[in-house]
Tab-separated table of C-alpha atoms in Angstrom:
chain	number	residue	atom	x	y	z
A	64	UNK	CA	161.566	110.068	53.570
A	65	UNK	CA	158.512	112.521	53.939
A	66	UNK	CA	160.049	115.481	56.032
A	67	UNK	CA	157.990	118.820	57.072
A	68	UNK	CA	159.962	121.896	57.069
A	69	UNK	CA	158.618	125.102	58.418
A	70	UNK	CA	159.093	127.558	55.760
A	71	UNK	CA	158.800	131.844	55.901
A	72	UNK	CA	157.571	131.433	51.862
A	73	UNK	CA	156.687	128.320	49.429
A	74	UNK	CA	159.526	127.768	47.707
A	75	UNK	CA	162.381	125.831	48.183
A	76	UNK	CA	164.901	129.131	48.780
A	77	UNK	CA	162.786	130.432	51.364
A	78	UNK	CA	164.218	130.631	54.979
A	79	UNK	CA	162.967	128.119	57.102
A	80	UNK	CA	160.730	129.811	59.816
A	81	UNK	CA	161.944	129.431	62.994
A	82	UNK	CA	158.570	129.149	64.746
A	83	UNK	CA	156.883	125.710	64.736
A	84	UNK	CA	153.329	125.849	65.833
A	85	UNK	CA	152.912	129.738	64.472
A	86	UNK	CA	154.991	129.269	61.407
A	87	UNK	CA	153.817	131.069	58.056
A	88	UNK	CA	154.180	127.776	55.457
A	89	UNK	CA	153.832	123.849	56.474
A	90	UNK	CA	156.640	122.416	53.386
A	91	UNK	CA	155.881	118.831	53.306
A	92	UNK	CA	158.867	117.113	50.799
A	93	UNK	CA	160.452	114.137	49.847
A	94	UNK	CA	163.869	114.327	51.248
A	95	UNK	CA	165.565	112.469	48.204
A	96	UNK	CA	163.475	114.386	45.291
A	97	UNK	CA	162.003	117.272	47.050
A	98	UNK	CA	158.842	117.456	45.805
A	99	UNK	CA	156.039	117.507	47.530
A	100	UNK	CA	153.137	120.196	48.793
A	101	UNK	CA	153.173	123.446	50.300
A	102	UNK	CA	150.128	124.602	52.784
A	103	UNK	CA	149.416	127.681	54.166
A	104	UNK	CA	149.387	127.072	58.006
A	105	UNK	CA	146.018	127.651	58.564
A	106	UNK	CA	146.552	127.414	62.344
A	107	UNK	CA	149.257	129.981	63.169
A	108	UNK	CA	146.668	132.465	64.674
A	109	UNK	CA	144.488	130.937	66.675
A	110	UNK	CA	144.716	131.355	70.886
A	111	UNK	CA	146.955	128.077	72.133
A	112	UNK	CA	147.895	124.830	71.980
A	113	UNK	CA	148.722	125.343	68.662
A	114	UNK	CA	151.688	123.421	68.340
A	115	UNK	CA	150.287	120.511	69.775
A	116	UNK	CA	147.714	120.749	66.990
A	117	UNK	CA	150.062	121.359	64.197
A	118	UNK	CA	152.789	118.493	65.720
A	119	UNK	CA	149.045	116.431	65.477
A	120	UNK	CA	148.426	116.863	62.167
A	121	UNK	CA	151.945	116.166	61.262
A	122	UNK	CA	151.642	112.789	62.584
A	123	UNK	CA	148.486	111.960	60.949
A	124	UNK	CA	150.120	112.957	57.384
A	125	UNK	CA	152.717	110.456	58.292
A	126	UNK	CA	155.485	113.135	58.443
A	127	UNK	CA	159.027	111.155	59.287
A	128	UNK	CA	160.825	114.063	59.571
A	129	UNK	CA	160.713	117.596	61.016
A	130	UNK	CA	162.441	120.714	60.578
A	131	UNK	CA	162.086	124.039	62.304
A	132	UNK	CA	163.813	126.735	64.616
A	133	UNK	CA	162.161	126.265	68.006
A	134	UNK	CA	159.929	124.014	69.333
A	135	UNK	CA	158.085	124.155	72.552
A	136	UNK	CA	157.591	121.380	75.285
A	137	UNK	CA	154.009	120.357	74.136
A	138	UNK	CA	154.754	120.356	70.565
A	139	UNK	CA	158.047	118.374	71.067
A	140	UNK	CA	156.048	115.537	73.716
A	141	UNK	CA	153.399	115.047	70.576
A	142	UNK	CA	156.074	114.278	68.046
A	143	UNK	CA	158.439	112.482	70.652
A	144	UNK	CA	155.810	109.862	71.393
A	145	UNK	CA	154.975	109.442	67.953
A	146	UNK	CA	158.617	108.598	66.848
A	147	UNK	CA	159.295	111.887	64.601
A	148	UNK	CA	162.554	113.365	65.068
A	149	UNK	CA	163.032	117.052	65.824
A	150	UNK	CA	165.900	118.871	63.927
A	151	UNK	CA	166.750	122.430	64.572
A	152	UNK	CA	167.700	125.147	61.338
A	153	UNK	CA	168.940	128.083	61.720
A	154	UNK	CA	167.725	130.837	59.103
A	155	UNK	CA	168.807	128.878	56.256
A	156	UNK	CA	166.296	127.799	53.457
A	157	UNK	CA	164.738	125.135	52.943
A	158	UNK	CA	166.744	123.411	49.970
A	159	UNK	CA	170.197	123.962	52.081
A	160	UNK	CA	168.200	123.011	55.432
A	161	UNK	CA	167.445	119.557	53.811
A	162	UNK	CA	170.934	118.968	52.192
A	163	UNK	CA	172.097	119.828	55.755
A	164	UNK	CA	169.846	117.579	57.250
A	165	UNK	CA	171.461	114.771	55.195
A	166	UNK	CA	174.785	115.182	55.559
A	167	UNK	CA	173.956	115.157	59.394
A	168	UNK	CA	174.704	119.404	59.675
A	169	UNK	CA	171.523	119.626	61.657
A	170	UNK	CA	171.387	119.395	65.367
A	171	UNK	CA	168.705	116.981	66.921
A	172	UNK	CA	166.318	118.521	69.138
A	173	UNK	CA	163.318	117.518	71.934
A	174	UNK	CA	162.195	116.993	75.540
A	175	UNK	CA	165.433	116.706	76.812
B	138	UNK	CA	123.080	142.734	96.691
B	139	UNK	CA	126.349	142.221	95.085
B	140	UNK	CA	129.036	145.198	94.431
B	141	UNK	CA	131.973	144.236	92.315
B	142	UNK	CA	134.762	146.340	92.071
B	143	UNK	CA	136.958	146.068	88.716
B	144	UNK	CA	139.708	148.281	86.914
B	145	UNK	CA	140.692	147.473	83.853
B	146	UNK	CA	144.556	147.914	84.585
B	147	UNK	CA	146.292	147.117	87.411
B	148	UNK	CA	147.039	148.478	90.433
B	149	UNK	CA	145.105	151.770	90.171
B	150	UNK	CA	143.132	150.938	93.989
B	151	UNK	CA	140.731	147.993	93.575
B	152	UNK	CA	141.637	146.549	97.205
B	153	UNK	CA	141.861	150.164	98.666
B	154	UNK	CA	137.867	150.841	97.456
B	155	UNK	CA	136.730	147.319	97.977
B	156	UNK	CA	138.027	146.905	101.329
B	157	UNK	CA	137.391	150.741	102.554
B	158	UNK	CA	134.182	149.827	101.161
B	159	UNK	CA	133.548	146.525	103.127
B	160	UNK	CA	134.611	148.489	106.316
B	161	UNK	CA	131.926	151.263	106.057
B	162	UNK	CA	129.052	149.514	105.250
B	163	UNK	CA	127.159	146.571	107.825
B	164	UNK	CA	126.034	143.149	107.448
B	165	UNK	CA	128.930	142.702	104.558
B	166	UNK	CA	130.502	139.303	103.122
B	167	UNK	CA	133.888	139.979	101.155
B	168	UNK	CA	134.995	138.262	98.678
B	169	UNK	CA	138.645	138.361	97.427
B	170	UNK	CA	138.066	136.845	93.600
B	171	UNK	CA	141.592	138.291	92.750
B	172	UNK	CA	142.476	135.001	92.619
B	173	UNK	CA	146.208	135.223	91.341
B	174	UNK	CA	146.762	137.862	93.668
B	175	UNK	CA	145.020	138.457	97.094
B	176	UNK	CA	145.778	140.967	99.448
B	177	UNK	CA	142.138	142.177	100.482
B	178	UNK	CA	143.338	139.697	103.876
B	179	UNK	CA	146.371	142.236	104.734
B	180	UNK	CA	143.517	145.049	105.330
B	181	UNK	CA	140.742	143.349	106.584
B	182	UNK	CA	142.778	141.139	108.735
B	183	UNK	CA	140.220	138.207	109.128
B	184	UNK	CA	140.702	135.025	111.161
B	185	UNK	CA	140.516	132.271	108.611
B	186	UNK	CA	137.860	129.646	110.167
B	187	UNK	CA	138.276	126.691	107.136
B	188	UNK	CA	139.519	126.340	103.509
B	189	UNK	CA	138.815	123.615	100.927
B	190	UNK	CA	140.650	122.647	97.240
B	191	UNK	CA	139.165	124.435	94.148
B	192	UNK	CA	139.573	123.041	91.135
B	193	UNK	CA	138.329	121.170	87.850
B	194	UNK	CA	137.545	117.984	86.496
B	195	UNK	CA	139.702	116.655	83.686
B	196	UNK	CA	139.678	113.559	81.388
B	197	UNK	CA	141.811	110.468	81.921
B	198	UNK	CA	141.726	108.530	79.422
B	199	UNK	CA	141.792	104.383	79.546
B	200	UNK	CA	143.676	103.486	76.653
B	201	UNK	CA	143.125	99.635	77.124
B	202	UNK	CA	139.751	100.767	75.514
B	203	UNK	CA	140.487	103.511	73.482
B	204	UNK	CA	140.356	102.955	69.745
B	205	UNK	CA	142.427	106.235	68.136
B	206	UNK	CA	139.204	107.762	66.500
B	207	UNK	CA	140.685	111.465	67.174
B	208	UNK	CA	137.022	112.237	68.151
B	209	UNK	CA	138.536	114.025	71.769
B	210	UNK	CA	141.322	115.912	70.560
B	211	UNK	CA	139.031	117.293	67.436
B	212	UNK	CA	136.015	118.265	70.118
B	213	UNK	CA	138.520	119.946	72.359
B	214	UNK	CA	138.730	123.588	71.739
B	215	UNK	CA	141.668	124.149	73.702
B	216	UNK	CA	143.992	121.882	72.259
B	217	UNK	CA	144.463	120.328	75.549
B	218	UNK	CA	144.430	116.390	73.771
B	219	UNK	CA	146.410	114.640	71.227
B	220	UNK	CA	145.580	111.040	70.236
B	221	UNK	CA	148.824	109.231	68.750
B	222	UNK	CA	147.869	105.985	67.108
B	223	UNK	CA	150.048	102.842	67.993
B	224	UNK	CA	152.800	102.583	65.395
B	225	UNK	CA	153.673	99.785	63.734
B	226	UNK	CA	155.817	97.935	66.776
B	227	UNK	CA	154.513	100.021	69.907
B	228	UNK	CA	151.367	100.875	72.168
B	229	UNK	CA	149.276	104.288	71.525
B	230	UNK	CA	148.908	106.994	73.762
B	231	UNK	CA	146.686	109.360	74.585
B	232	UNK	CA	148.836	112.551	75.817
B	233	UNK	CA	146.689	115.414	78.329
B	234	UNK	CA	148.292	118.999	78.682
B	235	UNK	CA	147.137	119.875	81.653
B	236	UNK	CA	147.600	123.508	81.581
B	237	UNK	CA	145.414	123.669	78.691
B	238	UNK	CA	142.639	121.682	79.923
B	239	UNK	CA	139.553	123.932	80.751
B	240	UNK	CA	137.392	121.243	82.473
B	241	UNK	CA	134.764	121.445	79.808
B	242	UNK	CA	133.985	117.955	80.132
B	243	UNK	CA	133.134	117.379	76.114
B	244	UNK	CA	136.075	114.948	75.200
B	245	UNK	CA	134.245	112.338	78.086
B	246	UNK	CA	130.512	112.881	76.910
B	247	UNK	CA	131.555	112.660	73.575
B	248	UNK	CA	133.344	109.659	73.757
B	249	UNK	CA	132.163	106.767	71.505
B	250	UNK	CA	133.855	103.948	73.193
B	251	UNK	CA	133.331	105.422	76.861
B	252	UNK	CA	137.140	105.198	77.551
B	253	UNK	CA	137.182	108.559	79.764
B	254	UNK	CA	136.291	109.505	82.645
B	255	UNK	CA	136.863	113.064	84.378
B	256	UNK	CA	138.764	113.210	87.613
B	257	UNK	CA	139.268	116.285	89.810
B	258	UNK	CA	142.268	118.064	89.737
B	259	UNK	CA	143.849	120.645	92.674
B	260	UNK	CA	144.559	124.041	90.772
B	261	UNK	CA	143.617	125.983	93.969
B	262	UNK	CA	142.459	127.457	97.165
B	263	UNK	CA	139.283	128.729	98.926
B	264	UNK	CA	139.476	129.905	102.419
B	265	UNK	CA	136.803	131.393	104.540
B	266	UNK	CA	136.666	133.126	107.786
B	267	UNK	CA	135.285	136.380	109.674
B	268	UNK	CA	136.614	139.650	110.922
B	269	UNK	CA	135.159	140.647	114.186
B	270	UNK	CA	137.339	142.261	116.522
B	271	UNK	CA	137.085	144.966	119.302
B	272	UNK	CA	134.022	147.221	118.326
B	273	UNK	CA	134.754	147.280	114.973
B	274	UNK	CA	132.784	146.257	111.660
B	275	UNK	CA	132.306	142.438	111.484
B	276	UNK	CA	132.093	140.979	107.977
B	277	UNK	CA	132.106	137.332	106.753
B	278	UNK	CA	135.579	137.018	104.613
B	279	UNK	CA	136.296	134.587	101.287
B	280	UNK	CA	139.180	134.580	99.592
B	281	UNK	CA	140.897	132.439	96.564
B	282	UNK	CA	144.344	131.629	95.989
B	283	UNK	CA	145.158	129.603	92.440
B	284	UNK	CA	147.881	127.719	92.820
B	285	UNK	CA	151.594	129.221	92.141
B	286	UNK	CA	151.962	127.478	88.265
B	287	UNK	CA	148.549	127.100	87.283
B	288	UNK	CA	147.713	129.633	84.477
B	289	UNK	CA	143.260	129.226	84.263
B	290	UNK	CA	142.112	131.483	87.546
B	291	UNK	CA	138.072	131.191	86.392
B	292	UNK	CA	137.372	127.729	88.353
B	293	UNK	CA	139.262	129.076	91.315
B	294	UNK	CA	136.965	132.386	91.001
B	295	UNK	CA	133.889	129.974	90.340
B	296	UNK	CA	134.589	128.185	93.709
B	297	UNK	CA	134.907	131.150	95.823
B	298	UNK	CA	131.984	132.400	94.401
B	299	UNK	CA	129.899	129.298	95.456
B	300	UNK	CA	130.288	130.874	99.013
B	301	UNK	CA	128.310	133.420	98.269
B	302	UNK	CA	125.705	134.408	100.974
B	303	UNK	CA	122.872	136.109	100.124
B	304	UNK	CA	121.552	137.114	103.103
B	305	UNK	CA	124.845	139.773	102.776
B	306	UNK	CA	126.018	142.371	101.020
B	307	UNK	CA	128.811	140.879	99.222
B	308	UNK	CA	131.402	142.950	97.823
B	309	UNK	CA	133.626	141.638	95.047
B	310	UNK	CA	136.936	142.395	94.859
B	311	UNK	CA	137.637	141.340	90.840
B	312	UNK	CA	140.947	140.744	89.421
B	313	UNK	CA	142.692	143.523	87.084
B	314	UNK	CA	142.260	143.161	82.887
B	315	UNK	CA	139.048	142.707	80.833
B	316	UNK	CA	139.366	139.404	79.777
B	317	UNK	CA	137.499	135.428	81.404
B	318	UNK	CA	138.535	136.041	85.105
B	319	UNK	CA	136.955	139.344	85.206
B	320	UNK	CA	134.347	137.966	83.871
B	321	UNK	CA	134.108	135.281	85.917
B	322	UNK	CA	133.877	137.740	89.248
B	323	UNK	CA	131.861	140.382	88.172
B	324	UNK	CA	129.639	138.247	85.749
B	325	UNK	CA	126.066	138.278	88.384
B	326	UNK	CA	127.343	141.896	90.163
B	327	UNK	CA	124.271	144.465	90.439
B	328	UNK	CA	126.836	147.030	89.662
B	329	UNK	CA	130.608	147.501	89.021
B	330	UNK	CA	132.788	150.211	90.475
B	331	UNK	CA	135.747	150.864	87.906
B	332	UNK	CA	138.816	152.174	89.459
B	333	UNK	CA	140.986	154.089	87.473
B	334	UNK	CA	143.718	156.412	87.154
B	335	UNK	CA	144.995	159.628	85.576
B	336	UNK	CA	147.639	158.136	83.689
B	337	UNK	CA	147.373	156.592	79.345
B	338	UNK	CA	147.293	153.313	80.689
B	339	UNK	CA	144.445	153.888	83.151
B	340	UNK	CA	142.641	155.893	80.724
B	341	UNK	CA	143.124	153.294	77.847
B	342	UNK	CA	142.200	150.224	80.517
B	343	UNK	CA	139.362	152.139	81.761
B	344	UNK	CA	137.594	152.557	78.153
B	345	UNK	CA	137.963	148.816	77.416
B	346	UNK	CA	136.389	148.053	81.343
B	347	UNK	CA	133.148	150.363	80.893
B	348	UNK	CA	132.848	148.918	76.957
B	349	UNK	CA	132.986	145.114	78.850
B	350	UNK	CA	130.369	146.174	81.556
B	351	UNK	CA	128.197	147.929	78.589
B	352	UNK	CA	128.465	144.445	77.171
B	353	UNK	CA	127.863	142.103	79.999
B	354	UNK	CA	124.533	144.568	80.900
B	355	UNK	CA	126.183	145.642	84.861
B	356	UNK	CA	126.017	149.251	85.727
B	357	UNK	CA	128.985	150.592	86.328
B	358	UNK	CA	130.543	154.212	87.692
B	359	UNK	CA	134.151	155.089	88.506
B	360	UNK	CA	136.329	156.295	91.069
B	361	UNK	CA	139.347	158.027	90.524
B	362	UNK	CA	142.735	156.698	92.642
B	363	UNK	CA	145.376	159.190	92.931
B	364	UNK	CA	143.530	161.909	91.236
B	365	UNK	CA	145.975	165.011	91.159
B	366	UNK	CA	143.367	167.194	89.118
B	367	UNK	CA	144.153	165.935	85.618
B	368	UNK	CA	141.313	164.067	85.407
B	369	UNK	CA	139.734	166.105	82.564
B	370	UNK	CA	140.136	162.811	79.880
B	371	UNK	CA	138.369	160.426	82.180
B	372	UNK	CA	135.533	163.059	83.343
B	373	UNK	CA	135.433	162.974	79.439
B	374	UNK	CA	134.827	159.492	78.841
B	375	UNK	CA	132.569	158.720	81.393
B	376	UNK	CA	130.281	161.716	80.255
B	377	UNK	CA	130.372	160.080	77.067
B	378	UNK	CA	129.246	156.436	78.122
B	379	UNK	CA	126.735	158.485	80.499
B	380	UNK	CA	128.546	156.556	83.536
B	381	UNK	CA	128.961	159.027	87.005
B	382	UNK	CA	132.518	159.801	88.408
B	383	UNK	CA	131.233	158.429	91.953
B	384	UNK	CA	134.694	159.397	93.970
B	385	UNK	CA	138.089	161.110	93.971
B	386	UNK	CA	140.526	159.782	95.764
B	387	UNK	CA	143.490	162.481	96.195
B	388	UNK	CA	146.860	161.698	95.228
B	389	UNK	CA	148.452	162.195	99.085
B	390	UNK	CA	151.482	160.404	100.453
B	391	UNK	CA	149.526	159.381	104.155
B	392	UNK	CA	147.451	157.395	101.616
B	393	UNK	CA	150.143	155.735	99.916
B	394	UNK	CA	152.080	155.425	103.246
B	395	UNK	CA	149.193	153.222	105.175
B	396	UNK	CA	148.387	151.198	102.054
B	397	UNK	CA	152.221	150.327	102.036
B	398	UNK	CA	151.530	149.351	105.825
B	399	UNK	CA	148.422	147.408	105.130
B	400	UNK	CA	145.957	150.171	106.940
B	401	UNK	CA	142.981	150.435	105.401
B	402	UNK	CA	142.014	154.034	103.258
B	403	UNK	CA	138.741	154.952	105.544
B	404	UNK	CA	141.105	154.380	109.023
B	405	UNK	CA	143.467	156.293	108.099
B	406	UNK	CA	141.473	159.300	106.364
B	407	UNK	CA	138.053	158.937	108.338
B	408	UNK	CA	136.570	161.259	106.496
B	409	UNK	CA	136.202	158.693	103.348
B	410	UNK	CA	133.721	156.478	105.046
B	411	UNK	CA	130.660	159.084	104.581
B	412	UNK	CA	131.845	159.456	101.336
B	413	UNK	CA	131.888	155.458	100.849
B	414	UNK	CA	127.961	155.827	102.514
B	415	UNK	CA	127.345	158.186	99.606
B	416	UNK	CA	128.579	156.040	96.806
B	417	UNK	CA	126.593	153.241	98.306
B	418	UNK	CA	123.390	155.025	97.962
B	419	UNK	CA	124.446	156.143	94.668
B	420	UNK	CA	124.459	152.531	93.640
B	421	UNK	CA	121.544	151.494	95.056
B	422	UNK	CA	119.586	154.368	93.417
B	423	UNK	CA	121.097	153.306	90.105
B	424	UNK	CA	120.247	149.549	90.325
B	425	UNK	CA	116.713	150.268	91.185
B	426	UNK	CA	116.398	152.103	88.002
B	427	UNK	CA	117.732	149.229	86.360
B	428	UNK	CA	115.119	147.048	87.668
């Protein structure tokens, strides 16, 4: 399953950032293997709407899965309509935040 | 001839000038472009004659036509769009965040398959009306109100400012900060009056209002609200953008005590309307320079 994971650093022991749309790194991995790219996010300074924009490209790269700390209304209604699920970390990194994730640790999160 | 009358921060005595203003000079048209705040009404006390909607265009989007080419949501600056193509079992949609939406109008002109088309949506207020009572200065009176929830003031600002008559003096009462509503009101002024205070924070907001006026090409001078004779910094900085210090207002409790009561500044120390008279030849003396 190709999850993104919002990441303070670009490895796979860095704490998962807990903003979405003005996160530092964009980790997109392969739940099972957990390989996969890591992207600066080239977004997180401009002036708003970011999240929508990030949650946008997300959906385009065919992202299945996300992970972050907090995600606002906008950003949630994007990936909410597009079928991506929403799953909230706390601090940990991104290697436990996965494992987490599939031993169902990880509380879902949205609209409502 | 249009006065606006700006600040940089808030609440240093916009309203006090610009309505103590409006009440000493003749043949005046007010306009209350503090649009997420106005009070100008409590001191001028005018009886509102009519009122209309402001507010902007946006898309809506038919997605029977559209065909998912992303061509909106890249063209808007404001990330105000997102396209989500159908997936596999289910329809597409087209989602519109309307507090983000600047009315722009490029997503429907640059639409290849025609699919939107801009409809007007409510984000505000503009009423009208005039203040003639007893023997006492009659002036023509706009105001607008954006609507409690709405966060983009500038098409509110725009719409009062379509009322504009120029067979008047019209006096513009701007909204605090430097940023696109300020803009927005004092953007065709002859002149600005900054309003500022002796405290860091009026200082500091004062420097970033005269270095937006130096930008935007308006002459501008300053009063100071509340002066209590530390005004040495801002005498400072105004002699350094070679601005004039037009007025001091003292810092006196009477003052504070009518504002708090909704009495105007010149009723309630008469003595302020010659020096308002003064301040308005000042100006005009300065914008004929200009030109």
């Amino acid at each position: 399953m190709k999850i993104c994971i919002t990441a303070e650093g670009e490895t796979l022991d860095s704490p998962v950032d807990n903003r979405f749309g003005r996160c530092q790194y964009l980790q997109i991995l392969d739940s099972e293997t957990l390989e996969g790219t890591c992207e600066e996010n080239a977004l997180r300074d401009g002036q708003g709407g970011i999240g929508i924009q990030v949650a946008q490209d997300l959906v385009q790269q065919g992202v299945e899965t996300v992970i972050t700390g907090n995600m606002g209304p906008n950003a949630a209604e994007v990936l909410e309509i597009a079928g991506i699920p929403i799953y909230a970390a706390d601090s940990q990194t991104v290697e436990q935040a996965v494992e987490d994730l599939q031993q169902g640790h990880l509380r879902q999160i949205g609209l409502e | 001839m249009i006065i606006a009358v700006a600040s940089g921060k808030g609440g240093t005595g916009k309203t006090t000038v610009a309505t103590s203003l409006a009440l000493t000079l003749e043949n005046v048209q007010f306009l209350d472009c503090d649009v997420e705040e106005p009070d100008a009404r409590i001191f001028l006390d005018p009886q509102i004659a009519g009122s209309e909607d402001a507010g902007l265009l946006m898309p809506e989007i038919d997605e029977a036509i559209c065909d998912w080419c992303g061509i909106c949501q890249e063209i808007c600056q404001f990330n105000a769009l997102a396209v989500i193509p159908p997936l596999d079992d289910g329809a597409g949609k087209v989602l519109r965040f309307d507090s983000l939406c600047h009315g722009c109008g490029a997503c429907s002109r640059l639409c290849p398959e025609r699919a939107i088309t801009e409809v007007p949506k409510k984000i505000g207020t503009v009423e009208w009306g005039i203040r003639s009572r007893d023997s006492w200065v009659e002036l023509e009176f706009v105001q607008g109100t954006l609507d409690i929830g709405q966060a983009l003031s500038p098409p509110v600002i725009e719409a009062v400012k379509r009322h504009r008559n120029p067979e008047k003096m019209v006096i513009v009462d701007a909204p605090p900060g430097t940023s696109c509503p300020v803009i927005a009101a004092v953007d065709d002024a002859d002149y600005c009056i900054l309003v500022t205070e002796p405290t860091p924070f009026g200082l500091h907001d004062l420097t970033l209002a005269i270095e937006l006026m130096e930008k935007v090409g308006i002459p501008s001078g300053v009063i100071i609200n509340r002066s209590n004779n530390r005004d040495a910094e801002i005498k400072e900085l105004c002699a350094e953008h070679d601005i004039p210090v037009l007025l001091r207002i003292p810092y006196r409790q009477e003052i504070a005590a009518a504002y708090a009561r909704g009495i105007p500044l010149i009723s309630v120390c008469p003595e302020f309307e010659e020096k308002f008279r003064a301040i308005y030849e000042t100006i005009q003396q300065s914008c004929r320079e200009v030109t």
